[in-house]
mmCIF file of C-alpha atoms in Angstrom:
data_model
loop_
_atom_site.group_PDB
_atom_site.id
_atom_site.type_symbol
_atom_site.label_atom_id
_atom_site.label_comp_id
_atom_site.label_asym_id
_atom_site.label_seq_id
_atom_site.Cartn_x
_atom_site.Cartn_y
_atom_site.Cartn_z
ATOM 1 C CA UNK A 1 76.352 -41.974 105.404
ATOM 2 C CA UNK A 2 78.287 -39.239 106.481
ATOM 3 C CA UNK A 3 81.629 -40.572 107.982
ATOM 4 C CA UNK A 4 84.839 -38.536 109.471
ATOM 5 C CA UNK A 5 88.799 -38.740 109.512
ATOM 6 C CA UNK A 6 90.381 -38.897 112.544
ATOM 7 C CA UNK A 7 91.781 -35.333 112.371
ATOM 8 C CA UNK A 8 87.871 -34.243 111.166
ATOM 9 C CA UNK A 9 86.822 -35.766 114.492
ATOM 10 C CA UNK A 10 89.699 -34.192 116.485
ATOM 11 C CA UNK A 11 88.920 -31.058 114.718
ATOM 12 C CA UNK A 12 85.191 -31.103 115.969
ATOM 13 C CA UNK A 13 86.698 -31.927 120.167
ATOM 14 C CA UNK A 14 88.969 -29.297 119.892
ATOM 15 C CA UNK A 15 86.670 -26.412 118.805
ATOM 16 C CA UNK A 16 84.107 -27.767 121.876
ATOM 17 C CA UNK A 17 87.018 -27.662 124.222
ATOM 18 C CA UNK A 18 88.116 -24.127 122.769
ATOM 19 C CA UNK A 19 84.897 -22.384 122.600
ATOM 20 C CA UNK A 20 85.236 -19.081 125.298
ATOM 21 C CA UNK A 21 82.781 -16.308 126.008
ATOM 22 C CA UNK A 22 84.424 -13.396 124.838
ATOM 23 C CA UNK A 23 83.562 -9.768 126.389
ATOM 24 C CA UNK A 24 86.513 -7.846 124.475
ATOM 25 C CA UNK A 25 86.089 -7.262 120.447
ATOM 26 C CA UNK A 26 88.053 -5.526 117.620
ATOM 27 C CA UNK A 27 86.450 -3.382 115.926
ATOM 28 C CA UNK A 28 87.136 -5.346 112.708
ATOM 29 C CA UNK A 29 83.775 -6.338 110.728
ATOM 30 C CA UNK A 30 82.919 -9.998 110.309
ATOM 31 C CA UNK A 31 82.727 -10.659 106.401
ATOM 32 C CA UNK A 32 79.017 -11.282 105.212
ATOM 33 C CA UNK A 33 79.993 -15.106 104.042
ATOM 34 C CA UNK A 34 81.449 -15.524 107.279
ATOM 35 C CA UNK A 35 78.230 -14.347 109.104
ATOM 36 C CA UNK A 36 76.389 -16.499 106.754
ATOM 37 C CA UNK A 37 78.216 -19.585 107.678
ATOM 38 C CA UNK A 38 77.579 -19.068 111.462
ATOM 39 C CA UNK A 39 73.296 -18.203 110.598
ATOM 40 C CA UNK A 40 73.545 -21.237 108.627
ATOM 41 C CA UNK A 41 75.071 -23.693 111.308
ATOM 42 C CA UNK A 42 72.227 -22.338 114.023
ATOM 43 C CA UNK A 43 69.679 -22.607 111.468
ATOM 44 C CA UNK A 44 71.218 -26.473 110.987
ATOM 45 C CA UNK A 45 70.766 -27.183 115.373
ATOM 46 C CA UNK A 46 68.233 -30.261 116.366
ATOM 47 C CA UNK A 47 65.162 -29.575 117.312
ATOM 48 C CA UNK A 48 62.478 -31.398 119.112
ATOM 49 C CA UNK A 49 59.920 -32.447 116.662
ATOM 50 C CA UNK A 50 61.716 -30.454 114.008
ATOM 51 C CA UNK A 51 59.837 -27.245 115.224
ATOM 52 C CA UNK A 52 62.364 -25.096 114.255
ATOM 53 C CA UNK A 53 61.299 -22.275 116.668
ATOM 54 C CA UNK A 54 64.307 -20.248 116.419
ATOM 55 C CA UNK A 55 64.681 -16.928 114.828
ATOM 56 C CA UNK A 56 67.618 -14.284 114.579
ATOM 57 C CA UNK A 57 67.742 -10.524 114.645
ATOM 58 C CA UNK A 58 71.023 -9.429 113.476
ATOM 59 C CA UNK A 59 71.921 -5.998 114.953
ATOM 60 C CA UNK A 60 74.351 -3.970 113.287
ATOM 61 C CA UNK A 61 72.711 -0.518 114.063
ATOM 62 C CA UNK A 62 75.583 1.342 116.484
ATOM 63 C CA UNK A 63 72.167 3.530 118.057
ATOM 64 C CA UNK A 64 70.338 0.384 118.842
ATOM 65 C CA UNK A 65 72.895 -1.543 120.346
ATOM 66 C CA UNK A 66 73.352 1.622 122.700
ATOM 67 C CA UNK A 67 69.665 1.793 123.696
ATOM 68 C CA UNK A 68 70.482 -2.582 125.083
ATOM 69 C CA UNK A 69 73.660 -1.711 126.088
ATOM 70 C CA UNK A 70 71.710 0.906 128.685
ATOM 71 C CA UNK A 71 69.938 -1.824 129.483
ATOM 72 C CA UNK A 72 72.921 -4.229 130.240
ATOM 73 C CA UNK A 73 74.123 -0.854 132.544
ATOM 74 C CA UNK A 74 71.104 -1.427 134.460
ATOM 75 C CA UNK A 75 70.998 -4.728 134.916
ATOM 76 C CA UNK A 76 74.721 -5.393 135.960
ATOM 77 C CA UNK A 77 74.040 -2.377 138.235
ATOM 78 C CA UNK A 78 71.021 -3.942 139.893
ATOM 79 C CA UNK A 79 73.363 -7.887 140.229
ATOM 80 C CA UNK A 80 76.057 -6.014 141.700
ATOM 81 C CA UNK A 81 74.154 -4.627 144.625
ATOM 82 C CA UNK A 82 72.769 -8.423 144.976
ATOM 83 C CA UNK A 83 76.522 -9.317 146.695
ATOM 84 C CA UNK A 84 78.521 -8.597 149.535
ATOM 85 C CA UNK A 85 81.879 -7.547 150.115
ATOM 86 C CA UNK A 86 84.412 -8.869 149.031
ATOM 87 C CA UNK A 87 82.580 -10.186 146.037
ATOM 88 C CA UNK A 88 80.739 -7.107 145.267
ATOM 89 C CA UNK A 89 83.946 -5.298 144.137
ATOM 90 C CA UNK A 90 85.278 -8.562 142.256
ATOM 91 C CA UNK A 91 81.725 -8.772 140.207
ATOM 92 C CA UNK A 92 82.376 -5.096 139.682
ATOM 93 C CA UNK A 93 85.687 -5.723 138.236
ATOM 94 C CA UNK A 94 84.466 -8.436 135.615
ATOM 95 C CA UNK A 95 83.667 -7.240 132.183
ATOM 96 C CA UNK A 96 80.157 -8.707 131.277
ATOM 97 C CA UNK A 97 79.598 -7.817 127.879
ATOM 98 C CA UNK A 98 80.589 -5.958 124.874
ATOM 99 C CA UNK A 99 77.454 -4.878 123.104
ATOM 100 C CA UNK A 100 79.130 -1.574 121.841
ATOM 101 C CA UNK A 101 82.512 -2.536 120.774
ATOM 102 C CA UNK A 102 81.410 -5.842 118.682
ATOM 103 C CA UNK A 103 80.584 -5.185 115.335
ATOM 104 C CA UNK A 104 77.723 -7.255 115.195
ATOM 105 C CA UNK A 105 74.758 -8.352 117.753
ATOM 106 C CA UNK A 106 72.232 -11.230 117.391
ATOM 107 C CA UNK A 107 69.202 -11.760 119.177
ATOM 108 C CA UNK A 108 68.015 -15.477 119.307
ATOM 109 C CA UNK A 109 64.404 -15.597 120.106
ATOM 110 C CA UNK A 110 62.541 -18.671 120.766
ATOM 111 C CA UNK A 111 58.594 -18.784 119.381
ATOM 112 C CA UNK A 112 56.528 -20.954 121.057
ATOM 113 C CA UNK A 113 53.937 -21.201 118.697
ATOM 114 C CA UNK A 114 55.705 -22.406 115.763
ATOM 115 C CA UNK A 115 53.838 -25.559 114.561
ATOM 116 C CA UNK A 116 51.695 -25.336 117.407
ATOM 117 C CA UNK A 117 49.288 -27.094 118.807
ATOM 118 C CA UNK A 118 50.925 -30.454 117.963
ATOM 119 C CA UNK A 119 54.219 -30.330 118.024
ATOM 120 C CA UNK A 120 55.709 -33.342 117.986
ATOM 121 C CA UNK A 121 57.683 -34.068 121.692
ATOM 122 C CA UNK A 122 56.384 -31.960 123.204
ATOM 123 C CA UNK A 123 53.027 -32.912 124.588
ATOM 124 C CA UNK A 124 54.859 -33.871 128.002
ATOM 125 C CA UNK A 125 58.090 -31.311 128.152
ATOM 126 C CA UNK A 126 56.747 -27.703 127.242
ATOM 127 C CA UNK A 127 60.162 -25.951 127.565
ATOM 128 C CA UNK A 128 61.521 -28.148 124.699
ATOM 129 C CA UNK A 129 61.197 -25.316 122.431
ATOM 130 C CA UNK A 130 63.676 -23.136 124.486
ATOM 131 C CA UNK A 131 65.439 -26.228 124.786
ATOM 132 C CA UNK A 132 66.255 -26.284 120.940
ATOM 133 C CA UNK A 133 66.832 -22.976 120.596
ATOM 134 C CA UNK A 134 69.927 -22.985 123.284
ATOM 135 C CA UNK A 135 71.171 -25.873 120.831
ATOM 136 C CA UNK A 136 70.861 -23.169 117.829
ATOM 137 C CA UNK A 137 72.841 -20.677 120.003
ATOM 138 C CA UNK A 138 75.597 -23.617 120.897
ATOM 139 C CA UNK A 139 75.760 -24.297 116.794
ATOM 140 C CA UNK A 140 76.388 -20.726 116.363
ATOM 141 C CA UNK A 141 78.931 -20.115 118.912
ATOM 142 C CA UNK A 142 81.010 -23.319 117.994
ATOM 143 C CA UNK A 143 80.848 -22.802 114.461
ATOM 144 C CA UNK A 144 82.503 -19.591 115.346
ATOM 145 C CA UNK A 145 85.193 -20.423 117.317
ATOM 146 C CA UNK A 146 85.992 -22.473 114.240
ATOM 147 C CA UNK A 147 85.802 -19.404 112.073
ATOM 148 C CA UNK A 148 88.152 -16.899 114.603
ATOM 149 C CA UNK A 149 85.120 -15.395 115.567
ATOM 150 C CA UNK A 150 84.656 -14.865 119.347
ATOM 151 C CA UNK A 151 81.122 -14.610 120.989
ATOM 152 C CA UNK A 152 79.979 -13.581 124.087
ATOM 153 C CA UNK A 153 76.386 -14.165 125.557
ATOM 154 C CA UNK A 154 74.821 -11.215 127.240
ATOM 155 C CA UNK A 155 72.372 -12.505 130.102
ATOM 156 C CA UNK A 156 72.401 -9.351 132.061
ATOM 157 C CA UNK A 157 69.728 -8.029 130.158
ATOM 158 C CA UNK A 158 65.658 -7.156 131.021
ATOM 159 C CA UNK A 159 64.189 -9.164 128.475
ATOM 160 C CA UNK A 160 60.857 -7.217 127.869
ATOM 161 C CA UNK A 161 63.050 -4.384 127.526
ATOM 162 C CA UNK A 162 65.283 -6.142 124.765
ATOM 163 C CA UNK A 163 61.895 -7.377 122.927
ATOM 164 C CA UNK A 164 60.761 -3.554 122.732
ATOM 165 C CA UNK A 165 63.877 -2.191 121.608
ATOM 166 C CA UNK A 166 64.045 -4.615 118.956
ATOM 167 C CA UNK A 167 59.829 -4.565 118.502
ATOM 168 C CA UNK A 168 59.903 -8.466 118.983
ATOM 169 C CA UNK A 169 56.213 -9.598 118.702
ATOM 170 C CA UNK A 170 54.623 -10.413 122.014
ATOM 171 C CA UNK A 171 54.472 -14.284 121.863
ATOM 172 C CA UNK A 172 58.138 -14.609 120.879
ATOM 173 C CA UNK A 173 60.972 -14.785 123.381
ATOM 174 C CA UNK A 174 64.178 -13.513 123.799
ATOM 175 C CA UNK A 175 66.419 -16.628 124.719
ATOM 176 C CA UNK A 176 69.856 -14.951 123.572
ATOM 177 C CA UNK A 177 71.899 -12.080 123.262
ATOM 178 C CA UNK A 178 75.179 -12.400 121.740
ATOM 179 C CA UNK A 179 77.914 -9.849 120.949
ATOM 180 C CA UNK A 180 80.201 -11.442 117.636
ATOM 181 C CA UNK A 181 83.606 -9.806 117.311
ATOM 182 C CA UNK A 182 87.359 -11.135 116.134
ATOM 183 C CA UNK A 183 88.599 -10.941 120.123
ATOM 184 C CA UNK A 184 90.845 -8.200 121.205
ATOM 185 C CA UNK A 185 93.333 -10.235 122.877
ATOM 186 C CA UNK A 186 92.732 -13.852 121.304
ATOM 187 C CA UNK A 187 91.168 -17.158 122.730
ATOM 188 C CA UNK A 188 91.987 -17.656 126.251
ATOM 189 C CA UNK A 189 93.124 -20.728 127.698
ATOM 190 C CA UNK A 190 90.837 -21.495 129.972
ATOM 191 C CA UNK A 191 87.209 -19.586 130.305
ATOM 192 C CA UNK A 192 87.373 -16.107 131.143
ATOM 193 C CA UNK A 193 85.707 -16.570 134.678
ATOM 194 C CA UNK A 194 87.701 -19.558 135.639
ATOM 195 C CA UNK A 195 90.709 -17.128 134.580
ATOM 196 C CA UNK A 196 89.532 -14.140 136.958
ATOM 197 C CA UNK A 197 88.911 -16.447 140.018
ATOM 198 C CA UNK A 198 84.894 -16.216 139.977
ATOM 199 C CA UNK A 199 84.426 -20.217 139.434
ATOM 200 C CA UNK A 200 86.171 -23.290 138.846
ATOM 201 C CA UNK A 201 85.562 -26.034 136.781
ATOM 202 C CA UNK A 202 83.207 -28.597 138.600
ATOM 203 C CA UNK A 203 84.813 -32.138 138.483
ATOM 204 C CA UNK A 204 82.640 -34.306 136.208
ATOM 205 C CA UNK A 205 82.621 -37.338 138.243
ATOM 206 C CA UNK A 206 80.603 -35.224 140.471
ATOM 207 C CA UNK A 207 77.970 -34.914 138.243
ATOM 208 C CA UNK A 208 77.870 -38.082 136.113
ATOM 209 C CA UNK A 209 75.332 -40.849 138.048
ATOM 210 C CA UNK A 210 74.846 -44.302 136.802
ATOM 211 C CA UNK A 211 71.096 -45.559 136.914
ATOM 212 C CA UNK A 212 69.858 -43.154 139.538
ATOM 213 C CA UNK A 213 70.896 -40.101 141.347
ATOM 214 C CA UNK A 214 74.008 -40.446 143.599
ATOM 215 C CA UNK A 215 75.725 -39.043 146.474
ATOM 216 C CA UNK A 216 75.046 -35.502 147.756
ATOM 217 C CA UNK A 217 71.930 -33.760 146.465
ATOM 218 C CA UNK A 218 73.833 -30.528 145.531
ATOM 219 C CA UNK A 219 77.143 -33.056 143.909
ATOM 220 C CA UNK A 220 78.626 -30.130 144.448
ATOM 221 C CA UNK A 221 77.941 -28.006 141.998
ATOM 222 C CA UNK A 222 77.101 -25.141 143.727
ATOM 223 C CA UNK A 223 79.129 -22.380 145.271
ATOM 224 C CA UNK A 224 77.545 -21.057 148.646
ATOM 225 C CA UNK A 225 80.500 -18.311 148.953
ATOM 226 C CA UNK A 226 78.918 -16.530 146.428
#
């Protein structure tokens, strides 16, 4: 049985607490061991009925990371327009992603039919397949944090768009798109949208219930002002 030190167990709370979404990269390349590390520790994420239905498309190509990047352009265009003043100008003034400037790109795709029909767990719960592949992406990104290496996750993306760019087969799904990149300006403090004023940190009293659902339906969560 696998057992840990104290400081091996501190170690492991500090990297969860430390993990940020980084938008600003160096243009300094991640050694291949290093990148191999980080496949490895996604590839290593639980997975209901040990389907296993992640994959990874490692983009290093500067011309294809422009072609999603226009995409991104697109996207972030279309969100902004989705606000009002004064919000529309803060969203505006948030970087979202850096899909040019980090040396590497990964696509995490999720593939529905891997083991299919029968895969075990999930008779009942369809979307445990997506499910397991965010806890491939979460491996990645804390393994990483370990390793100096920032991440940021891209969600203002088309994804149909992304899966022809990248000619991702038809059944498979893009879950993930993450820029990796040693971060210009180091590991914030606190997460880089909780820094600029866009969100707080929701108490988690408000959203731990014992035995059934408590309190306010919303526990709020949400944020109506935006």
């Amino acid at each position: 049985m696998v057992s840990f030190t104290d400081d091996e167990r501190d170690a492991v709370y500090k990297t969860i607490y430390a993990r940020r979404d980084i938008r600003r990269f160096r243009d300094d390349p991640i050694p291949e061991a290093v990148l191999e590390r980080l496949i490895q520790a996604a590839h290593h994420a639980p997975s209901v009925g040990f389907s296993q239905p992640w994959d990874l498309v490692v983009v290093r190509d500067d011309e294809t990371k422009a072609e999603i990047a226009e995409i991104a352009d697109r996207a972030i265009a279309a969100a902004r327009e989705g606000y009002k003043e004064p919000t529309r100008s803060e969203f505006a003034a948030l970087k979202l992603e850096g899909i040019r400037e980090s040396p590497i790109n990964i696509c995490v795709t999720c593939d529905p039919t891997r083991g299919a029909p029968h895969v075990l767990g999930r008779s009942s719960m369809k979307r445990t397949d997506v499910y397991s592949t965010c806890l491939a992406v979460q491996n990645l990104w804390l393994a990483a944090r370990a390793e100096g290496v920032g991440v940021g996750w891209v969600s203002v993306l088309y994804p149909s768009e992304l899966q022809a760019v990248l000619e991702i087969p038809p059944h498979v799904k893009p879950v993930a798109y993450l820029c990796l990149g040693y971060p210009e300006d180091g590991f914030p403090e606190e997460p880089v949208l909780q820094q600029e004023g866009w969100r707080e940190r929701i108490d988690v009293d408000a959203l731990v219930h014992e035995d059934h659902w408590e309190g306010d339906q919303s526990t709020g969560a949400t944020d109506g002002a935006r």
